[in-house]
Structures are given as C-alpha cells and as structure tokens.
Coordinates of C-alpha atoms and ligand atoms in Angstrom, one line a residue:
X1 CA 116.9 120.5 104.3
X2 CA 116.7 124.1 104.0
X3 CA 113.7 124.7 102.2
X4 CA 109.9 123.5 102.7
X5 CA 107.8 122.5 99.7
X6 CA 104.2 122.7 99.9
X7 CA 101.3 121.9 97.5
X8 CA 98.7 124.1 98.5
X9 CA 95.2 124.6 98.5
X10 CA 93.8 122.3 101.3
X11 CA 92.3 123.6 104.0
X12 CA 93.9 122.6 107.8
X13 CA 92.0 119.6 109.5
X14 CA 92.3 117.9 112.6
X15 CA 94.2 117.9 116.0
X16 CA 98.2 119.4 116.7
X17 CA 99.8 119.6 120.3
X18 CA 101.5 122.8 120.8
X19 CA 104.8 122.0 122.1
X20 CA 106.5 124.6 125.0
X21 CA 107.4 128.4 125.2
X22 CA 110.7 129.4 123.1
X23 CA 110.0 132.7 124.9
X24 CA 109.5 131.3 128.3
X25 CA 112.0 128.3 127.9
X26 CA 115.1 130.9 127.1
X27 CA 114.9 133.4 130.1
X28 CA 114.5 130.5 132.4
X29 CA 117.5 128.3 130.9
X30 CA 119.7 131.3 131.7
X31 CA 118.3 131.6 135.4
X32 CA 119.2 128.4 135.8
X33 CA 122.8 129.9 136.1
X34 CA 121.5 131.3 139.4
X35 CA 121.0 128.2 141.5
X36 CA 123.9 126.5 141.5
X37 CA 122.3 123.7 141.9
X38 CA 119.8 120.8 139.2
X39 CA 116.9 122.4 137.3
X40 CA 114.6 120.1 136.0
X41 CA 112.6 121.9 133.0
X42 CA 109.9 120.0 131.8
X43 CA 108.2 120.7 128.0
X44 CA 111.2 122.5 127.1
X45 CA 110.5 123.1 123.4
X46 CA 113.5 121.2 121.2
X47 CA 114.3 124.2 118.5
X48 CA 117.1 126.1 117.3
X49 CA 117.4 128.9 119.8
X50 CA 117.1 126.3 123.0
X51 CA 119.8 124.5 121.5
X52 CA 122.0 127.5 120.9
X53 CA 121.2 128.4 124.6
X54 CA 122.2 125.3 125.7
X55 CA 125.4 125.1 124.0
X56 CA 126.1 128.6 126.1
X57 CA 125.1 127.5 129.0
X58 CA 128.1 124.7 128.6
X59 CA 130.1 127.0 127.4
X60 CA 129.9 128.8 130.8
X61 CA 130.5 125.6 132.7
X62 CA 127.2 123.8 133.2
X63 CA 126.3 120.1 132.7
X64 CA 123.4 119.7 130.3
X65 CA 121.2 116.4 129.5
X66 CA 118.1 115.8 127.7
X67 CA 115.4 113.6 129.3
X68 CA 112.3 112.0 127.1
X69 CA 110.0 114.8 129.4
X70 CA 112.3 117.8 129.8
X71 CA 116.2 118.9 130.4
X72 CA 118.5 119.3 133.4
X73 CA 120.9 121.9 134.2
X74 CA 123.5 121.3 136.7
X75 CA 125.1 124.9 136.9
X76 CA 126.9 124.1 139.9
X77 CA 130.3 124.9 138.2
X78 CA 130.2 127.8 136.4
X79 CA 133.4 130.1 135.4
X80 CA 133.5 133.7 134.6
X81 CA 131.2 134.8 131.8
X82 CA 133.1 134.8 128.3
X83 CA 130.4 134.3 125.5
X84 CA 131.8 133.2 122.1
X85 CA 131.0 135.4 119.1
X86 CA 128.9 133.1 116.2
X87 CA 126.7 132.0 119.4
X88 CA 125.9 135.4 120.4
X89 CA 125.3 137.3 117.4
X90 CA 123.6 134.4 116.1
X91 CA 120.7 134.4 118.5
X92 CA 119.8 137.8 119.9
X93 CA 118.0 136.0 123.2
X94 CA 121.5 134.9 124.5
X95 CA 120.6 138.7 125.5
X96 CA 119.1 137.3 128.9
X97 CA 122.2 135.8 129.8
X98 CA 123.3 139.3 131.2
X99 CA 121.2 139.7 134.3
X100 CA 121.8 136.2 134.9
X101 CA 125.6 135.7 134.7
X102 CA 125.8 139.4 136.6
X103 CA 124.0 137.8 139.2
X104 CA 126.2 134.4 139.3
X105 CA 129.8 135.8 138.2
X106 CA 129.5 139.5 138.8
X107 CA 131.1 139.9 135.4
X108 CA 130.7 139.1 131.3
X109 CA 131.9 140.0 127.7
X110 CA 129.7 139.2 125.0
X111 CA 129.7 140.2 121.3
X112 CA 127.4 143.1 121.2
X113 CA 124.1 142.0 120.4
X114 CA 123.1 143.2 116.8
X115 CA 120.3 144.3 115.2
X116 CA 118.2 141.9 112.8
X117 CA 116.0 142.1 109.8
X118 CA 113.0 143.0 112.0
X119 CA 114.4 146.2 113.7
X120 CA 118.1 147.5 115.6
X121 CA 117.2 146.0 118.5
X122 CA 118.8 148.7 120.8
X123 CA 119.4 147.5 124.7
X124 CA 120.0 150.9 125.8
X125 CA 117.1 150.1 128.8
X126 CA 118.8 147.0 129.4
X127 CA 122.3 149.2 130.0
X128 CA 120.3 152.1 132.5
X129 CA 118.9 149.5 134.2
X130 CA 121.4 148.1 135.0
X131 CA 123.7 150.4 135.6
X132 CA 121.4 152.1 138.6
X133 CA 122.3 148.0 139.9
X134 CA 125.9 148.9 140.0
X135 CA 127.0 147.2 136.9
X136 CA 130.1 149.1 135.1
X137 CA 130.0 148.9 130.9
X138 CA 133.0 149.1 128.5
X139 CA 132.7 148.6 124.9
X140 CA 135.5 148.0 122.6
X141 CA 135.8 146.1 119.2
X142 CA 132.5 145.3 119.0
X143 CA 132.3 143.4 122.5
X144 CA 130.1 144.4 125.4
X145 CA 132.2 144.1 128.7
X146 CA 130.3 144.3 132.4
X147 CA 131.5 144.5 135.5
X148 CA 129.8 144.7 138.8
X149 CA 131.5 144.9 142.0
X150 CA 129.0 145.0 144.0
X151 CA 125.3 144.5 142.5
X152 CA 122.5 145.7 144.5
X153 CA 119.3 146.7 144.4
X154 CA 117.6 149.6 143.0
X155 CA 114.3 151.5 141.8
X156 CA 113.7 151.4 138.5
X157 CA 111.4 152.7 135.7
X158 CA 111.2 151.5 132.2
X159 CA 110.0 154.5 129.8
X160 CA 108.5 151.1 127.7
X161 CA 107.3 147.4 128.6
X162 CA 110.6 145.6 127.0
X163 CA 110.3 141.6 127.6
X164 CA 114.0 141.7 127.5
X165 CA 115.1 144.1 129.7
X166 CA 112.3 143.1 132.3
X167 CA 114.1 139.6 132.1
X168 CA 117.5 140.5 132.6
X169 CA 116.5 143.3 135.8
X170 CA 114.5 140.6 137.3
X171 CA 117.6 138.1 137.1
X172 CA 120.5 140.2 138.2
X173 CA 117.9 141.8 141.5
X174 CA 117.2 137.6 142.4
X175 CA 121.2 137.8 143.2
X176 CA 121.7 141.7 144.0
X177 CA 122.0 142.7 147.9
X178 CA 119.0 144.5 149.1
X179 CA 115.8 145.1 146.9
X180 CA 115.0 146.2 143.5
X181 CA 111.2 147.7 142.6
X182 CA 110.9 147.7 138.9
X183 CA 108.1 150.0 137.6
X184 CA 106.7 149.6 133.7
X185 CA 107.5 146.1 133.5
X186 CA 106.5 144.2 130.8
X187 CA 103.0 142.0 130.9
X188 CA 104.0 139.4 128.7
X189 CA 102.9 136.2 130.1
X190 CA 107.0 135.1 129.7
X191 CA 107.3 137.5 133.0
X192 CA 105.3 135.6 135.1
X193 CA 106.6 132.5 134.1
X194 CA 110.0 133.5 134.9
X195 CA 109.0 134.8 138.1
X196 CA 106.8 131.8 138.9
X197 CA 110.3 129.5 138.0
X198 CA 112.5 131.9 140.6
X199 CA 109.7 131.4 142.7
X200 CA 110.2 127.7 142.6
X201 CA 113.7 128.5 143.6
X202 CA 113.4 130.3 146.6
X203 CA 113.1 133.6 144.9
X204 CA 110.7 136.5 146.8
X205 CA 109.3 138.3 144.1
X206 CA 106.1 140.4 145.2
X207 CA 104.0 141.9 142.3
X208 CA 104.9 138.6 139.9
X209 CA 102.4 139.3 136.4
X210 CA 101.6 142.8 137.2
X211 CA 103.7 146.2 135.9
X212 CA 105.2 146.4 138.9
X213 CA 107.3 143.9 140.7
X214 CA 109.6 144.2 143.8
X215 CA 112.3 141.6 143.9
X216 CA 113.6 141.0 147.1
X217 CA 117.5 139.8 146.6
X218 CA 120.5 137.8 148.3
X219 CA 118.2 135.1 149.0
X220 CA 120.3 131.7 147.8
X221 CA 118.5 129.5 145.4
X222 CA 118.2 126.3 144.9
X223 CA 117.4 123.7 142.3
X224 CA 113.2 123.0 141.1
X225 CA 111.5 120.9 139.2
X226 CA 109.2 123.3 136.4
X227 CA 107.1 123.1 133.4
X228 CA 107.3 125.3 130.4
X229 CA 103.6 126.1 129.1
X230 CA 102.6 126.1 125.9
X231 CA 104.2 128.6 123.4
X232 CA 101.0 131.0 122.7
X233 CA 103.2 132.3 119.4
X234 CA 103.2 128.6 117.9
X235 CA 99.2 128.2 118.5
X236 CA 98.5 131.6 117.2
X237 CA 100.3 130.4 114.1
X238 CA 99.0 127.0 113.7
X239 CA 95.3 129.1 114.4
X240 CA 95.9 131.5 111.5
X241 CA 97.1 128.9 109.1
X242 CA 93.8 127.2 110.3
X243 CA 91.7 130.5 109.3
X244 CA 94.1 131.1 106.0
X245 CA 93.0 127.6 104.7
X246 CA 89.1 127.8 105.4
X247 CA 90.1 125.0 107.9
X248 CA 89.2 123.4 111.7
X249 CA 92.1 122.3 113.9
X250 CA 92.0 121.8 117.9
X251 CA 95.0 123.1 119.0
X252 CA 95.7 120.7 122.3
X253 CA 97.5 122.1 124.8
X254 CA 97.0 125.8 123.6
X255 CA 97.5 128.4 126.8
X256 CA 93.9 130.0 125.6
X257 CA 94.0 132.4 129.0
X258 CA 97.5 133.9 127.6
X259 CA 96.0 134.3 124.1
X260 CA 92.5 136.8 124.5
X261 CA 93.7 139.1 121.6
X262 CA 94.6 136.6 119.4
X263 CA 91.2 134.8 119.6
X264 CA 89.0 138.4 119.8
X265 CA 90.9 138.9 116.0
X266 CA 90.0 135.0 115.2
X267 CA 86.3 135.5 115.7
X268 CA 86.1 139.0 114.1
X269 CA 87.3 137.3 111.0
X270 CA 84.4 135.2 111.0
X271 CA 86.1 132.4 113.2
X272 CA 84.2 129.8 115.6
X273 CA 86.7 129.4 118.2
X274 CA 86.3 127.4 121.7
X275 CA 88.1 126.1 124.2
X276 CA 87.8 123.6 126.6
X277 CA 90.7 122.0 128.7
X278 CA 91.4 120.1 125.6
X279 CA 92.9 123.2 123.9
X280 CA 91.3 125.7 121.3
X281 CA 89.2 124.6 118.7
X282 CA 88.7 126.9 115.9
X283 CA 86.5 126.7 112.7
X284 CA 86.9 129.0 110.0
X285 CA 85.1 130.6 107.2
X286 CA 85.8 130.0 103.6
X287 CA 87.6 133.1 103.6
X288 CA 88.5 135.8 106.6
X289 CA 86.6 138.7 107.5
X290 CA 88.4 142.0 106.8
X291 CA 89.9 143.1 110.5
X292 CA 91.9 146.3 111.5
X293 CA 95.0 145.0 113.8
X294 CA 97.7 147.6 115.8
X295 CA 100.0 145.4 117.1
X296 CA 100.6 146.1 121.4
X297 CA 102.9 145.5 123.8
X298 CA 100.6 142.4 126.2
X299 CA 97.5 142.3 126.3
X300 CA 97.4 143.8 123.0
X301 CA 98.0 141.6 120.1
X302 CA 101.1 140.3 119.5
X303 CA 103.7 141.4 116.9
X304 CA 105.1 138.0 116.2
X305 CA 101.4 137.0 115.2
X306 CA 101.3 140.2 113.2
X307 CA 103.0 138.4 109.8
X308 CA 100.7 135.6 110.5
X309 CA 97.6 137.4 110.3
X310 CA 98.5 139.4 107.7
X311 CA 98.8 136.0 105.5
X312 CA 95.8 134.9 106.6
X313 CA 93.8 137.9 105.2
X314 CA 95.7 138.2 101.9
X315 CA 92.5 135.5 100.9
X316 CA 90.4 137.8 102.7
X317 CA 87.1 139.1 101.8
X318 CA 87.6 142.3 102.3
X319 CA 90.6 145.2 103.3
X320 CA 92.2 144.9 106.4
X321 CA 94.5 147.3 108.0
X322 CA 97.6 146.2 110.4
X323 CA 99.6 148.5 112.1
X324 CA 102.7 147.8 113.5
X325 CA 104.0 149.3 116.5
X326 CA 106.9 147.1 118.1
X327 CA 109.6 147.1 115.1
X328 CA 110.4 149.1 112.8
X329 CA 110.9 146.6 109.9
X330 CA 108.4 143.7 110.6
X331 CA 106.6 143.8 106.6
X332 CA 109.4 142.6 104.8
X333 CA 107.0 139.5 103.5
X334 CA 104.9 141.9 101.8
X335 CA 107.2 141.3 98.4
X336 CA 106.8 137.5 98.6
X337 CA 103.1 137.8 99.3
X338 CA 103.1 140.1 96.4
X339 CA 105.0 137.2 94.1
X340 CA 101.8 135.4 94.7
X341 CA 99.2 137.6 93.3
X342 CA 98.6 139.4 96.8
X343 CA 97.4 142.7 96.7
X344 CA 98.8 145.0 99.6
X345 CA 99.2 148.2 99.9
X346 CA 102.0 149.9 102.0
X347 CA 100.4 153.3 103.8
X348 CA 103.5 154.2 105.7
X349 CA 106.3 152.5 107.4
X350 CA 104.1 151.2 109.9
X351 CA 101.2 150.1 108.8
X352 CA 99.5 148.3 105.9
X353 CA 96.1 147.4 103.9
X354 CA 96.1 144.5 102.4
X355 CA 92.7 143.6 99.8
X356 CA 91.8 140.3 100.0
X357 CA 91.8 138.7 96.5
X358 CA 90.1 135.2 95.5
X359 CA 93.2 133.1 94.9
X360 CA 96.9 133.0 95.2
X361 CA 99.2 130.9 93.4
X362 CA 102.2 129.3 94.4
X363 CA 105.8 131.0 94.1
X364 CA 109.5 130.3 95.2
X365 CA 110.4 132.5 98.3
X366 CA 112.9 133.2 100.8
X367 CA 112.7 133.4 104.9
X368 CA 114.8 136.1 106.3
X369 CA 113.6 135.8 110.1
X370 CA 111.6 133.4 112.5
X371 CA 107.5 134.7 112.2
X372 CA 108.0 136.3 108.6
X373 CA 109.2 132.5 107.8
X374 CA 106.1 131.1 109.4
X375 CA 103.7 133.4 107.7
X376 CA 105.4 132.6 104.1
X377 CA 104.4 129.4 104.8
X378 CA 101.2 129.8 105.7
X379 CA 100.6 131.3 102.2
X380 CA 102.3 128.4 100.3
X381 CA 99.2 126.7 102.4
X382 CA 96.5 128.7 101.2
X383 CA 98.2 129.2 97.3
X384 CA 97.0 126.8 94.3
X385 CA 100.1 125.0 93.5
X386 CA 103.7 124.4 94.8
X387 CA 105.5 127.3 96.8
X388 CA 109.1 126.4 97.9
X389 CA 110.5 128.7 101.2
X390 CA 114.0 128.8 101.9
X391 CA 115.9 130.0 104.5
X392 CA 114.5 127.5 106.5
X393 CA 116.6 127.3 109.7
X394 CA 115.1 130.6 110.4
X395 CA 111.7 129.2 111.0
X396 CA 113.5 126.1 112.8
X397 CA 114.8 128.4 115.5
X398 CA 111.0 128.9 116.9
X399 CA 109.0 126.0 116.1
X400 CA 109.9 122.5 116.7
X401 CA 108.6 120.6 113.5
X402 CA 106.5 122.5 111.3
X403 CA 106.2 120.3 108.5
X404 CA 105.3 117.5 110.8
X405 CA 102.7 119.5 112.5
X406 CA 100.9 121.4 109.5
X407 CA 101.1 117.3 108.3
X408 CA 98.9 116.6 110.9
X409 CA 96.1 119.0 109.8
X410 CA 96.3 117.3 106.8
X411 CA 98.8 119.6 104.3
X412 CA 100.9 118.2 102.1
X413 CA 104.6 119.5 103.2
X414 CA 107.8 117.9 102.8
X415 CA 111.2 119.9 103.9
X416 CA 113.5 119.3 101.1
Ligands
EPZ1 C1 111.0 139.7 123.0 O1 112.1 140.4 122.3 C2 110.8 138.4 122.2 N1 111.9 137.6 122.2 C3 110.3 138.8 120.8 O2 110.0 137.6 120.1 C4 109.1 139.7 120.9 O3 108.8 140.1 119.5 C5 109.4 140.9 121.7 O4 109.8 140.5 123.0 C6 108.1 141.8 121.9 O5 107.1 141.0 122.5 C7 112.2 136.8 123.2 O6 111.5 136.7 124.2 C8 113.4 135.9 123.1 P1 111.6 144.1 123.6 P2 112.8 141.6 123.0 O7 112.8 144.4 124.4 O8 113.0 141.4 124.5 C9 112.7 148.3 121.8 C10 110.1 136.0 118.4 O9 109.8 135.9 117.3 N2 113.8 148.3 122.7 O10 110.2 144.1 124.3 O11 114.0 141.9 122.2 C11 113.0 147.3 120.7 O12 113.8 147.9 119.7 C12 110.8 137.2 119.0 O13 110.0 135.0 119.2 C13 114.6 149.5 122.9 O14 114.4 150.5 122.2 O15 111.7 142.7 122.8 C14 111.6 147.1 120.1 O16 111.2 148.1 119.2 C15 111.0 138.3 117.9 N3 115.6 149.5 123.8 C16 110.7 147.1 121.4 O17 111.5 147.9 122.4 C17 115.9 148.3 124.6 O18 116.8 148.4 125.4 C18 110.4 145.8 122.0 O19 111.5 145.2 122.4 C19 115.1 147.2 124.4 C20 114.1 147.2 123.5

C-alpha cells in the first residue's frame, strides 16, 4: 500500500478530527527518558515517526504500551545510549534524543543525522550548545559520539530560532547541575508544550513560550499524566485541501490559537473561516484568491504548510508569490504540479509565482518527503481525473490516516 489513488474533482465536505502533534508528541517521548519513572501521553498521534521513536526508546531500555487513549513509558531502566543506524538516519527527529539521553546517561553514539530532500539539515547550533553544557563530541565513521562528564548549566544564545536545538538545550539543562538561560529560543508552539510536559514533571522552567527561557536543573522528575494537542500542521493541511477543492470542512479539535498565520492566509484567499470550541470551520471560494506568502520562523507562517498552500493556489485566480525562507530545497513538487498543467514559475531558489490556471488534470507522481507528499495529494484532489502518488510511507510518517480522513470530507481516495 504505497501509493494513494484519487479521483478528483470534488470539492471537501463535512467534519475531520485532527488527531495529536507529531511535532509535540516526538520531543516529549524522548523526555520521557528523563523521569525514570511512568509517562502517560494522552492523544499521542499513531504515525510513522512515533513509531520509530518508540522502537528507540526500547531500544534504550524502556517498557512501551499502547492504551485505546494514549501510551506509557516506563523508562525506569535505561542503559547507555547506543542508537542503531536504519532507525536514526531514517527519521531525522530521533535528533531530540540527544539532550535527553545526555541528561539520563551522560553519554550517546548515534549515526550522524543526515540531511534530506528538503535541506542539509546542519546541527551545528545543536553541537555549540551543547558544548558550553560540557558535553565532549567525537566523530568517526559517520557516527556522532557524546560525552559529558559533568553537564551543567550555561548561558546560551542561538544566532536563529531552531525547534530542534531549543528541544535538545531544554532537555539536557532539565538534568544539568545549576541553571541554563537560553536566549533566541524558538516560538514554536512545540516549545511550550515541552516545557509545559517537564513542567508536569517537576521541571522549573521560567520564561516557558517566550524567546527566552531559564531552566532551572538537577531537580529529579517524576512521572505525569499529559495530553498532546492537536497537530496545527495536519489542520492546516486538511484547511488548504478544503480551500484547493472550493470546499467547507470543520476541522474538530483544530488548535486555532496556535494557527493565526495560517488562517490570516485562509481568509486573504477569499476563505470564511471561524472557530468556535468545536474547531475551525472554513468555507471556501470556487477558486483562491491570489496571496503573497514568505514562510517564518513562529508566528510567521509555517514552512511545512508552505507546499500546501502552494497547491492550493495552483487553481487560483490569480499569481501568487511564496517565498521560502527555512530550507533550502522545499519546491521540489513544483515538477509534479507542472505534470498536471500547473503553471509556476521559479524566480530564484527561494521563492516562486505560481498563475492560477482553470483546471488541472490528473497525473502519476512520486512523494519524496512528508508535506511535499501531502500537497501532491491535495492536487490529485483538486485535478479532473485519477492521480496516483507514490512514495507513500513518506506522507504516513506525519499524518495518521489520510485517505480515511480526506474520505470523510467526501473524496474519493483508496491507498493501493
Ligand atoms: C523542526 O525541524 C520540525 N521537525 C520541522 O518539521 C519544521 O519544518 C522545522 O522545525 C521548522 O519549523 C520536528 O519538530 C520533528 P530547525 P528542525 O532546527 O528542528 C537550520 C515536518 O514536516 N539549522 O528549526 O530540524 C536548518 O538547516 C518537519 O514535520 C541550522 O543551520 O528545524 C533549517 O534551515 C519538517 N543548524 C533551519 O535552521 C542547526 O544546528 C530550521 O531548522 C539546526 C538548524
């Protein structure tokens, strides 16, 4: 079941919950390692990359099990950090594992984390970072070893915002000796529900949601009880496919106060959108407004809704302009778009225009990464005709069911 088959041309009706964070779920599985004691994670989303983490986190020592509402960890026993190749390199996140096994074991080898389709990836701020904590690196054949005799706190400023490196600074300086202020962190709303899960631990973290955070450490943890919220990423997807299609959906559950970019684009391409504790409901026009998009570290606008969006408007009625700030290769769907009559024009490495054209019709295409997946299949959605994606497990990594879901509204999607 690696590809998705869609007969396209109906426009998205009706309700879909959105199911919990990847991006939240995956920091927060790896601070589990910090307790030494039961997490209960409610919500947590059942995809790829929880899955992945999960078979890590066993790896390492932990007990896992799934309940019908959520998972427990029981990382009571946990041995030295030793990370397995084809689980690292397949799923960059396993990243956050760093601050958090420094923190339990003092010590790790991974594979070094690689690049992807969508950029290199660097964690050279993860490394500094770190390294001001006390943590010793070695490299050699391709694996990352860290050692850190003695972790402690430390001031630190991050040139840029990086989700990542915030996560794995905020984990190791829960377990270092003394405290760490972080300056620049990032604002995603995946910080603060990290912190808000230490929190529930024990943790003292001052400044939790803002760019600057002191983490007081050496406090002993101990197991929670914790939901995962919505995954803002899936709704903004399941919106876009809503405005693509000329459609209405209510998207229940949707964390609208984590999402004020996302909706300011919806309306200025001629959306309706409101919310209510229901979730978002959004109506759209026959076809999208034309919008100009630079994609931001939070609050700007997101650049995993950036492929998205730029689906959405290849029916548009009118040029729109994205820019893309984060990565440095996030437009690879351009040539599948293209292979279905779209018509967009590449400025520069960063940034595109794409005209809006009446129809598009159906065409076979390949997924080479998570949100390009998702957008490719957004445009089978909006195409006359059958569009087949492959490549598949890509888009399976982030969202839990999206045949099942974009059934729901009403398409006609099988996974084949
Ligand atoms: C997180 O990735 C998310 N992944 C990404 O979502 C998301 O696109 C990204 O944040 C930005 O919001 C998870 O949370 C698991 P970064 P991360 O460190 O932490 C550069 C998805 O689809 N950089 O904020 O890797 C980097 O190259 C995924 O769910 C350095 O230069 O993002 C990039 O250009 C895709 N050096 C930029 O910063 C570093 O040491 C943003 O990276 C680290 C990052």
């Amino acid at each position: 079941m690696d590809s998705i088959r869609i007969q396209g041309g109906v426009a998205l009706q009706g309700k879909v919950r959105i199911h919990g964070s990847k991006n939240a779920a995956l920091p927060i599985l790896a601070a589990t390692l910090l307790v030494r004691d039961n997490s209960f994670i409610r919500n947590c989303p059942r995809i790829a990359d929880v899955y992945a983490m999960i078979n890590l986190l066993k790896g390492l020592g932990c007990c896992v099990r799934w309940l019908e509402t959520g998972i427990v960890v029981d990382s009571t026993h946990v041995q030295k950090g030793e990370m397995c190749r084809e689980a690292v390199t397949g799923m960059r996140s396993s990243l956050c594992l760093l601050g958090a096994l420094l923190g339990r074991c003092g010590e790790l080898t991974m594979e070094y984390p690689g690049g992807c389709v969508i950029g290199k990836r660097p964690i050279d701020l993860h490394l500094s970072a770190l390294r001001k904590m006390g943590v010793e690196f070695t490299e050699s054949g391709g694996r990352l070893r860290a050692v850190a005799s003695r972790l402690h706190g430390a001031c630190i400023r991050l040139p840029f915002p990086s989700v990542g490196a915030t996560e794995n600074i905020i984990l190791a300086a829960v377990a270092a000796e003394g405290d760490t202020i972080l300056e620049g962190a990032a604002l995603e709303p995946e910080i603060l529900t990290l912190c808000r899960y230490l929190q529930s631990c024990g943790a003292f973290i001052e400044g939790a949601g803002s760019g600057r955070l002191i983490v007081h450490g050496g406090r002993r943890l101990h197991g929670s009880e914790f939901a995962i919220p919505a995954d803002r990423i899936v709704a903004g997807t399941y919106l876009f496919g809503c405005m693509g299609t000329g459609g209405n959906v209510l998207l229940e559950c949707a964390p609208e106060e984590e999402m004020a970019a996302v909706l300011e684009v919806a309306r200025k391409m001629g959306g309706h959108v409101c919310c209510s504790e229901e979730g978002i409901y959004v109506q759209a026009p026959e076809r999208p407004k034309p919008v100009s998009i630079s994609t931001e570290p939070y609050p700007g606008f997101p650049t995993d809704l950036q492929s998205v969006v730029l689906a959405a408007e290849v029916r548009g009625c009118g040029c729109t302009s994205i820019k893309e700030t984060i990565f440095e290769n996030r437009f690879r769907i351009v040539e599948d778009l293209e292979k279905m009559g779209a018509c967009i024009e590449r400025n520069d490495c960063c940034s595109v225009t794409v005209k809006g054209v009446e129809r598009l019709h159906g065409a076979c295409l390949e997924a080479r990464e998570l949100r390009g997946g998702a957008a490719l299949v957004i445009a089978g959605l909006m195409a006359e005709g059958e569009t087949i994606v492959k490549g598949c497990p890509y888009i399976y990594r982030g969202y839990e069911n999206i045949c099942r879901d974009f059934r729901e509204l009403g398409a006609r999607v099988t996974s084949v």
